Coordinates of C-alpha atoms in Angstrom, one line a residue:
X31 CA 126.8 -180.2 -97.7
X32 CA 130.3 -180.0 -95.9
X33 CA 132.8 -177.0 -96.7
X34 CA 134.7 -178.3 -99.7
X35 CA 131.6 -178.8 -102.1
X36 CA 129.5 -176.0 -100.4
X37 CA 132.6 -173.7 -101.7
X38 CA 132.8 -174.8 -105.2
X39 CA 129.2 -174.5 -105.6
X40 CA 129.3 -170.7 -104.4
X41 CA 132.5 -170.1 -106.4
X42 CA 130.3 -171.4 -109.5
X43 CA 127.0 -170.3 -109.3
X44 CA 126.3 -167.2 -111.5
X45 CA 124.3 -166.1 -109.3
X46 CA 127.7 -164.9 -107.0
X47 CA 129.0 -161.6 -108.1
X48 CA 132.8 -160.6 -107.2
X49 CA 131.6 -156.6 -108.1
X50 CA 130.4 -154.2 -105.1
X51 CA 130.0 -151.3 -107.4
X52 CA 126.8 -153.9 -108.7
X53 CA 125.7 -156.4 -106.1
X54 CA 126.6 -155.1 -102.6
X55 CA 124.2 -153.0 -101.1
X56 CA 126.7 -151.9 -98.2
X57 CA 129.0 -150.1 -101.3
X58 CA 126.5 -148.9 -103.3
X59 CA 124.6 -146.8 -100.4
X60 CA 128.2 -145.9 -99.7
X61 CA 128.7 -147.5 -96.0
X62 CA 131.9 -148.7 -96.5
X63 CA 134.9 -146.4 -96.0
X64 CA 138.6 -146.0 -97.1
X65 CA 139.7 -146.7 -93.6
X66 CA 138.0 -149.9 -93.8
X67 CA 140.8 -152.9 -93.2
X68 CA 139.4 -154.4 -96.8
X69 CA 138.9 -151.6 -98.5
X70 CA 141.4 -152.1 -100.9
X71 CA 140.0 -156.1 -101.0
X72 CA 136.5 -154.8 -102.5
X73 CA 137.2 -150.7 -104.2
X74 CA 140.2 -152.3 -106.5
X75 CA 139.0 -152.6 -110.4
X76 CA 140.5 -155.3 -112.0
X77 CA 139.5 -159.0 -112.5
X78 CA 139.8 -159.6 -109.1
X79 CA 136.5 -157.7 -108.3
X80 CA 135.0 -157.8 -112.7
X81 CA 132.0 -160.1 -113.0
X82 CA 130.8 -161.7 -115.9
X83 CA 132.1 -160.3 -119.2
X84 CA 133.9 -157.4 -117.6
X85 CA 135.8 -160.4 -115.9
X86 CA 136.0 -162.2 -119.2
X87 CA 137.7 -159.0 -121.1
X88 CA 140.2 -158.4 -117.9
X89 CA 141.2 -161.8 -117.6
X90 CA 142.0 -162.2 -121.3
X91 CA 144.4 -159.1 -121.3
X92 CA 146.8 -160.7 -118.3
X93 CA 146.4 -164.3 -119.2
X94 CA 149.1 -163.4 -121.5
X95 CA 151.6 -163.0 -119.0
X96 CA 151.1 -166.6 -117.3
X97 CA 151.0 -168.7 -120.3
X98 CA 152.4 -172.6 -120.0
X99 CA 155.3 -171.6 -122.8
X100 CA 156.2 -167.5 -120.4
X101 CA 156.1 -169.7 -117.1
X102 CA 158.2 -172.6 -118.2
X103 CA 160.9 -170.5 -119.9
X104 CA 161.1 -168.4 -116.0
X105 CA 162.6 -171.5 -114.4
X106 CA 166.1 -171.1 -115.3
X107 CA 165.4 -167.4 -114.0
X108 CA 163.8 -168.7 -111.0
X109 CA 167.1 -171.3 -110.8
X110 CA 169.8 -168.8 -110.5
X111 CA 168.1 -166.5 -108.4
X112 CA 167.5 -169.9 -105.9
X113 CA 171.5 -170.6 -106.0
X114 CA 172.2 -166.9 -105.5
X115 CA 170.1 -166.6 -102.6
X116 CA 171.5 -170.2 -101.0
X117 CA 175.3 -168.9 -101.5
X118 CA 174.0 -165.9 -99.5
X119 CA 173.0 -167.9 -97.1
X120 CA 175.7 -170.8 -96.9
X121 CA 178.3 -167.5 -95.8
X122 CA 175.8 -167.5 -92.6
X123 CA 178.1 -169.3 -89.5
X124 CA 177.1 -172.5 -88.0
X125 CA 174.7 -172.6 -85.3
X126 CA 173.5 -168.9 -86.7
X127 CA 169.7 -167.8 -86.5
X128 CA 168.3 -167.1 -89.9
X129 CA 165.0 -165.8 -90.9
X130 CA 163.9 -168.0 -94.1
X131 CA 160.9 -166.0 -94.3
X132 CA 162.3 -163.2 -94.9
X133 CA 165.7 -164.1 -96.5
X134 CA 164.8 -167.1 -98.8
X135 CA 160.2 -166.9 -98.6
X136 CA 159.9 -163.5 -99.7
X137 CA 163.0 -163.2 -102.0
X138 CA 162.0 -165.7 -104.6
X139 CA 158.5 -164.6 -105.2
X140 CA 159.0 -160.5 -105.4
X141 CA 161.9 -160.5 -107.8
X142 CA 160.1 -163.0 -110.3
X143 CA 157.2 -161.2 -110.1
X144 CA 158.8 -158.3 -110.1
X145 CA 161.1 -158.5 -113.1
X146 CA 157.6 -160.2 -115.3
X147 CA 156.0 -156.9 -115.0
X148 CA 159.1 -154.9 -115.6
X149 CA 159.7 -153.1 -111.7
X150 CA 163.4 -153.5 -111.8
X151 CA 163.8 -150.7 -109.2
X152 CA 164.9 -151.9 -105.6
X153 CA 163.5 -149.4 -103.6
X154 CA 159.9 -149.6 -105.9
X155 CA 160.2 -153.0 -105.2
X156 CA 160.7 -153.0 -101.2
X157 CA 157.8 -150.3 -101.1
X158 CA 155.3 -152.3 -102.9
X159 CA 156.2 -155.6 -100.7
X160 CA 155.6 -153.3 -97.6
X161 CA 152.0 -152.1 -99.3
X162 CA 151.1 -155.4 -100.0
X163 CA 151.8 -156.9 -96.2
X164 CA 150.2 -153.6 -95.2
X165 CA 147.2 -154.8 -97.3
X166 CA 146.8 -157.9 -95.8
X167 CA 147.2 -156.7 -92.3
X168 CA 143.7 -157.2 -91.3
X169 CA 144.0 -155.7 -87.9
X170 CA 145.7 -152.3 -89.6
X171 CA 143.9 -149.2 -87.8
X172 CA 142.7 -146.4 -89.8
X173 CA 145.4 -144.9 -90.5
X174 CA 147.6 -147.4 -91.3
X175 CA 144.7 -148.3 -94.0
X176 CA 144.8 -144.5 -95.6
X177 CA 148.6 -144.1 -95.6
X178 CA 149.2 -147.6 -97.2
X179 CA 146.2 -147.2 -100.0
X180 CA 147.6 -143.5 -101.1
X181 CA 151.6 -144.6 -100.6
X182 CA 150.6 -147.7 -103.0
X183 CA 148.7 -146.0 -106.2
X184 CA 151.7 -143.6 -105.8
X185 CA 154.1 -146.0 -106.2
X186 CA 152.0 -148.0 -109.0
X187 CA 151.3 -144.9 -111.0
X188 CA 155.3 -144.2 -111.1
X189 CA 155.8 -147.6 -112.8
X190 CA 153.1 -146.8 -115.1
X191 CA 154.5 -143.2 -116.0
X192 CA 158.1 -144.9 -116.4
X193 CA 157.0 -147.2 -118.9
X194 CA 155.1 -145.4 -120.8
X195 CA 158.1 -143.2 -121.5
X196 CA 160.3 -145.8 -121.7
X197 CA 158.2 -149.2 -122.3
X198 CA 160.4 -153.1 -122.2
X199 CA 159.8 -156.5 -123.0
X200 CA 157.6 -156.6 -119.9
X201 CA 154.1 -157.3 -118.7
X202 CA 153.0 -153.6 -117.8
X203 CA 154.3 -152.5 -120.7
X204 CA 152.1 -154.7 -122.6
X205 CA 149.2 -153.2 -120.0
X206 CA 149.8 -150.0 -121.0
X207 CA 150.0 -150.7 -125.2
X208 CA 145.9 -152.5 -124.6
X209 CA 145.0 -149.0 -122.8
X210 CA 146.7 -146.9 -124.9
X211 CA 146.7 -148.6 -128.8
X212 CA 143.9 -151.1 -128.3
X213 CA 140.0 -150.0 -129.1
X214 CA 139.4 -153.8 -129.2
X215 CA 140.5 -154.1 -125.3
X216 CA 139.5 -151.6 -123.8
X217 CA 141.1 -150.8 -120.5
X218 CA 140.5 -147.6 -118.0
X219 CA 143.2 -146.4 -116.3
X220 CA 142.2 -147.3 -112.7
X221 CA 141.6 -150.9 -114.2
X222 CA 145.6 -150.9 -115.6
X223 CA 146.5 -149.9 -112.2
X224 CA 144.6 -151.9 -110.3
X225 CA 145.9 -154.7 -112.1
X226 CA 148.9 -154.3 -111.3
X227 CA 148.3 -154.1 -107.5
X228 CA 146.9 -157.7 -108.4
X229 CA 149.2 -159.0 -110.3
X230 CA 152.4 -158.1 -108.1
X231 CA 150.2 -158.6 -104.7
X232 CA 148.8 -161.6 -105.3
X233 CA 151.8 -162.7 -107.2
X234 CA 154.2 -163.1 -104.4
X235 CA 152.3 -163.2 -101.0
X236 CA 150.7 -166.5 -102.0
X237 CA 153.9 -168.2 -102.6
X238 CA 155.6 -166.6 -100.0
X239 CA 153.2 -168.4 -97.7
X240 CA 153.6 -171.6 -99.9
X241 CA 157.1 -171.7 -99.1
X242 CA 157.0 -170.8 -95.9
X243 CA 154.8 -173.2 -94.6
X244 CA 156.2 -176.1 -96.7
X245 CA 160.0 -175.4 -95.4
X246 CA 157.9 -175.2 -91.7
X247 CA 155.6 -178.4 -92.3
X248 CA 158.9 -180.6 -93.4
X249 CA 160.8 -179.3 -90.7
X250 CA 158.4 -180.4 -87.8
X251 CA 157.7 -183.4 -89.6
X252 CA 160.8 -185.2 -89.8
X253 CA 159.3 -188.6 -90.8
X254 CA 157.7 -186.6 -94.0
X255 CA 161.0 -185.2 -95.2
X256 CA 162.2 -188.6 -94.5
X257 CA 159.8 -190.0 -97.1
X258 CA 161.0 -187.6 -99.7
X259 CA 164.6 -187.9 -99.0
X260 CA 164.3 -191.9 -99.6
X261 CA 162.2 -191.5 -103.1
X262 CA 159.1 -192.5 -101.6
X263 CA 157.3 -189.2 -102.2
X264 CA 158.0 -186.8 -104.6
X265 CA 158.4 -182.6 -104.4
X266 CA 154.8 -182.2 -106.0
X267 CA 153.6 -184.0 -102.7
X268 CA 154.8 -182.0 -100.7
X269 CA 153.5 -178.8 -102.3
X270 CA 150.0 -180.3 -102.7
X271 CA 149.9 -181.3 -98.9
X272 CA 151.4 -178.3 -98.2
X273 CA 148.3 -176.1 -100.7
X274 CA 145.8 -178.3 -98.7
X275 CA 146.6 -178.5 -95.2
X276 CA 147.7 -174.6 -95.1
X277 CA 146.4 -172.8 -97.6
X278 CA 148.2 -169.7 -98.4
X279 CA 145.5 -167.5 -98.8
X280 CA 143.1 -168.9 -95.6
X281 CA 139.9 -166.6 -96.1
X282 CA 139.1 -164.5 -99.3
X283 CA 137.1 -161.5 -99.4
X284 CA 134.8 -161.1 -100.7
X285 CA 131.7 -162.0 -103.1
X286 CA 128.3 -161.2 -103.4
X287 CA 124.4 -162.8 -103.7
X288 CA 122.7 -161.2 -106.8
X289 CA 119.3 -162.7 -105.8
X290 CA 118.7 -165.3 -103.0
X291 CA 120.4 -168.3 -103.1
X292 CA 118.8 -172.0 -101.4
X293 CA 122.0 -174.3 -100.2
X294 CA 121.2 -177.8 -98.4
X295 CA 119.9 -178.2 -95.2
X296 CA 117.5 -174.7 -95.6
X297 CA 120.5 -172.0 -95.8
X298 CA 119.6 -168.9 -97.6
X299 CA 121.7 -166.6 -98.7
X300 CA 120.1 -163.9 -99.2
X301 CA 120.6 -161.0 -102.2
X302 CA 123.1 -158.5 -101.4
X303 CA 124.8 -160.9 -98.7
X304 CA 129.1 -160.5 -98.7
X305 CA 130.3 -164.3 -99.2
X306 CA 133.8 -164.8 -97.3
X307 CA 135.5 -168.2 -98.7
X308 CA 137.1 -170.0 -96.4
X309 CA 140.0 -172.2 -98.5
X310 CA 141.7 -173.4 -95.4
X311 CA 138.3 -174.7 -93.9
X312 CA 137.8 -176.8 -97.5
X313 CA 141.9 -177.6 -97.1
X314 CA 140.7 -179.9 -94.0
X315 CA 136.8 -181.4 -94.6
X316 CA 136.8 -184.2 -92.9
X317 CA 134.2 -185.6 -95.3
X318 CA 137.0 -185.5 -98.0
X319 CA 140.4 -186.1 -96.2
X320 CA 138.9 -187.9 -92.9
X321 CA 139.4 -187.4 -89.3
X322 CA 143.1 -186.8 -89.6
X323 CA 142.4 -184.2 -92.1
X324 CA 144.4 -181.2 -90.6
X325 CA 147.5 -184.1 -90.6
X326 CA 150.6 -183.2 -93.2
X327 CA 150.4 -186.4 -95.0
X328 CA 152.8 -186.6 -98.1
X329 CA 151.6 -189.9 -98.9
X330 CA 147.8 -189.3 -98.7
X331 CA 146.3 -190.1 -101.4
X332 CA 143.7 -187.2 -101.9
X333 CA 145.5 -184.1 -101.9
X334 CA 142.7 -182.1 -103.6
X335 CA 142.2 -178.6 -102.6
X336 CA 141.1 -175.0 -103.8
X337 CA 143.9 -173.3 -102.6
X338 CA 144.0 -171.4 -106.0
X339 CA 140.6 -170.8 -106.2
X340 CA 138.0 -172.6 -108.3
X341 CA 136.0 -171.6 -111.2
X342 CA 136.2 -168.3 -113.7
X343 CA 138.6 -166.9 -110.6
X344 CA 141.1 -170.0 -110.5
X345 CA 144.1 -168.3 -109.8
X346 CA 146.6 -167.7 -113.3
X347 CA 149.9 -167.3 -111.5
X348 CA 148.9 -171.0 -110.0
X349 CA 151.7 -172.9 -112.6
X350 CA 154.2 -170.0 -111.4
X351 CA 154.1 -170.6 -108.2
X352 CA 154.1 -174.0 -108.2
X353 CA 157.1 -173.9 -111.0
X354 CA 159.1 -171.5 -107.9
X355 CA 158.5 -174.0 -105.4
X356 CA 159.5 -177.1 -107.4
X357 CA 162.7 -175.7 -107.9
X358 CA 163.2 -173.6 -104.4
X359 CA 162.5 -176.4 -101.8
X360 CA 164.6 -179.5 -103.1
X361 CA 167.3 -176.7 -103.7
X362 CA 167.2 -175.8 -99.9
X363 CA 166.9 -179.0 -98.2
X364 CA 169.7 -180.2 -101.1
X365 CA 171.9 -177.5 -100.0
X366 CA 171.1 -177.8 -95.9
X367 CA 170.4 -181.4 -95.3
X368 CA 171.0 -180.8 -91.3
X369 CA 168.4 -177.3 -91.2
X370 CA 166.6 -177.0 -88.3
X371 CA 163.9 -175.1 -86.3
X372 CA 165.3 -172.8 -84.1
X373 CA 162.1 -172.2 -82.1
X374 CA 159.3 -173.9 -81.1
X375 CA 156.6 -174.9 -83.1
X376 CA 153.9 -173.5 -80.8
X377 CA 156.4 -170.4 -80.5
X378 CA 156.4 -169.3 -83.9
X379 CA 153.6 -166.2 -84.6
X380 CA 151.1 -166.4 -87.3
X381 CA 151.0 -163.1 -89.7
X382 CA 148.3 -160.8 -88.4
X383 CA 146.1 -162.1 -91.0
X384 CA 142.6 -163.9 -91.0
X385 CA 143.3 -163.8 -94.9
X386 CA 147.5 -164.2 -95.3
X387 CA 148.4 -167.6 -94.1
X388 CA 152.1 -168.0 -92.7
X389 CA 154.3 -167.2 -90.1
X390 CA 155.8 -163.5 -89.2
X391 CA 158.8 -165.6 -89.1
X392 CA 160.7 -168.9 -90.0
X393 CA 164.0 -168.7 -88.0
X394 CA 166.3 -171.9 -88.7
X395 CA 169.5 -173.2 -87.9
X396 CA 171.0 -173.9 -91.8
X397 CA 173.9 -176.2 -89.7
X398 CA 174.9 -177.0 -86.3

């Protein structure tokens, strides 16, 4: 079995847990330690980690913010943020270096996921993007690990305070009402918390990296953007290529076996074993996509991939992020037709991630 089905079988089988606190034995004998580089991936409550009905009940409560009718009426939000950020950047001079990671990537993601769940505060919102690199940071040393996991519940636990004094027409607000009003849905405080990590983490680092390595993939692929420009591939290509060949989130931590489990070809994974899923390896099998399968193709005509995920765990901000990158790329190669890569390809430094996928930065030449 070759990397894409073996994946989808393991993301399905109910025999695969996503909760330590149950099925690892490594937690539950207490081996694993807050200064641990994913201790925040496994010790968070929310439905990130929930298995089976615990799962069910968690994802039902924050489904509400991700609807089809909530995420189509953000796109003229996510519009007018889009022009505001590309008249900031038209002021920069010709022949100027610009970071588009960090002054287009980023911005986009964090202030619509941002204003959904209410966090309207600037410095809030700076300290819980540097929490959430922090978090991905796989290579963080101990203390880095301990500093970011206490500045983080500090920071979420002041947006939960402010809203309950002051509560909006916003997403934590409606978190905080199912803890507080609801018997029928019940939710603990650590799991309103954590849920919010979730939401805003996993809400803008994936489409951060969705962005970035689209705006990268088009740039060193000229005869791609070509193909766009000339109406011979759409925008959706390119973001499917772009979820496939680089997939945003590369390696996810992490799930568990709650007994053995048989695969083909005699592999046992046995009860208690941590499962890593590797989406970037399933973004290329060769099996599926052929020998050319690590090639950014917007014409291919199998663009399948589990970037988001697969299963009870597919990803619920997937329509979001799509919806902010249907309207941010066109915008910027509209707006910069003659943009270009200001360093080499093989010069540009991949985040110090094996779970983030993108680059630590995008610099580009908007004009000549």
């Amino acid at each position: 079995m070759t990397a894409q089905p073996l994946i989808k079988q393991l993301l399905t089988d109910p025999r695969v847990s996503k909760d330590p606190r149950r099925h690892w034995p490594a937690w539950i004998n207490g081996e694993i330690s807050p200064e641990w580089p994913l201790y925040t991936w496994v010790s968070v409550q929310n439905m990130f980690t929930a298995y089976g009905s615990d799962h069910k009940r968690l994802r039902v409560l924050v489904s509400k913010a991700f609807t089809a009718r909530r995420t189509a009426a953000l796109r003229p939000r996510v519009e007018r943020m889009t022009a505001d950020l590309l008249d900031d950047l038209a002021a920069t001079p010709p022949g100027e270096i610009v970071d588009l990671r960090e002054r287009y990537a980023y911005s986009i993601p964090i202030q619509v996921i941002c204003e959904l769940f209410g966090v309207d505060d600037e410095p809030t919102r700076e300290g819980l993007r540097e929490c959430v690199d922090s978090i991905f940071h796989t290579s963080a040393d101990p203390e880095e690990v301990t500093a970011t996991y206490g500045r983080l519940y500090g920071l979420l636990g002041g947006i939960v305070a402010a809203k309950r004094e002051t509560p909006g027409d916003d997403m934590t607000s409606v978190l905080i009402s199912a803890r507080d009003d609801d018997a029928d849905a019940p939710l603990s405080e650590q799991e309103l918390v954590d849920t919010l990590l979730l939401m805003i983490g996993a809400g803008h680092e994936t489409t951060v990296n969705l962005l970035d390595n689209a705006i990268h993939a088009l740039l060193t692929h000229p005869d791609q953007l070509a193909l766009v420009r000339d109406g011979k591939a759409g925008w959706n290509d390119v973001i499917e290529e772009t979820l496939r060949v680089q997939a945003p989130v590369a390696n996810l931590p992490l799930r568990y076996a709650t007994e053995d489990i048989e695969l083909d070809g005699g592999i046992v994974v046995r009860k208690g074993d941590a499962i890593l899923a590797s989406y970037a390896a399933a973004g290329r099998d060769p099996e599926l996509y052929g020998d050319d399968g690590a090639r950014f193709d917007v014409t291919r005509a199998t663009k399948e991939h589990l970037s988001f995920g697969h299963g009870v765990h597919f990803c619920l901000g997937a329509p979001l992020a799509r919806l902010e990158a249907s309207v941010a790329l066109p915008a910027l190669f509209e707006r910069f037709p003659d943009m270009a890569l200001a360093a080499a390809p093989d010069e540009l430094l991949p985040v110090d991630s094996f779970i983030s996928n993108g680059h630590r930065a995008l610099p580009v030449r908007l004009r000549p």
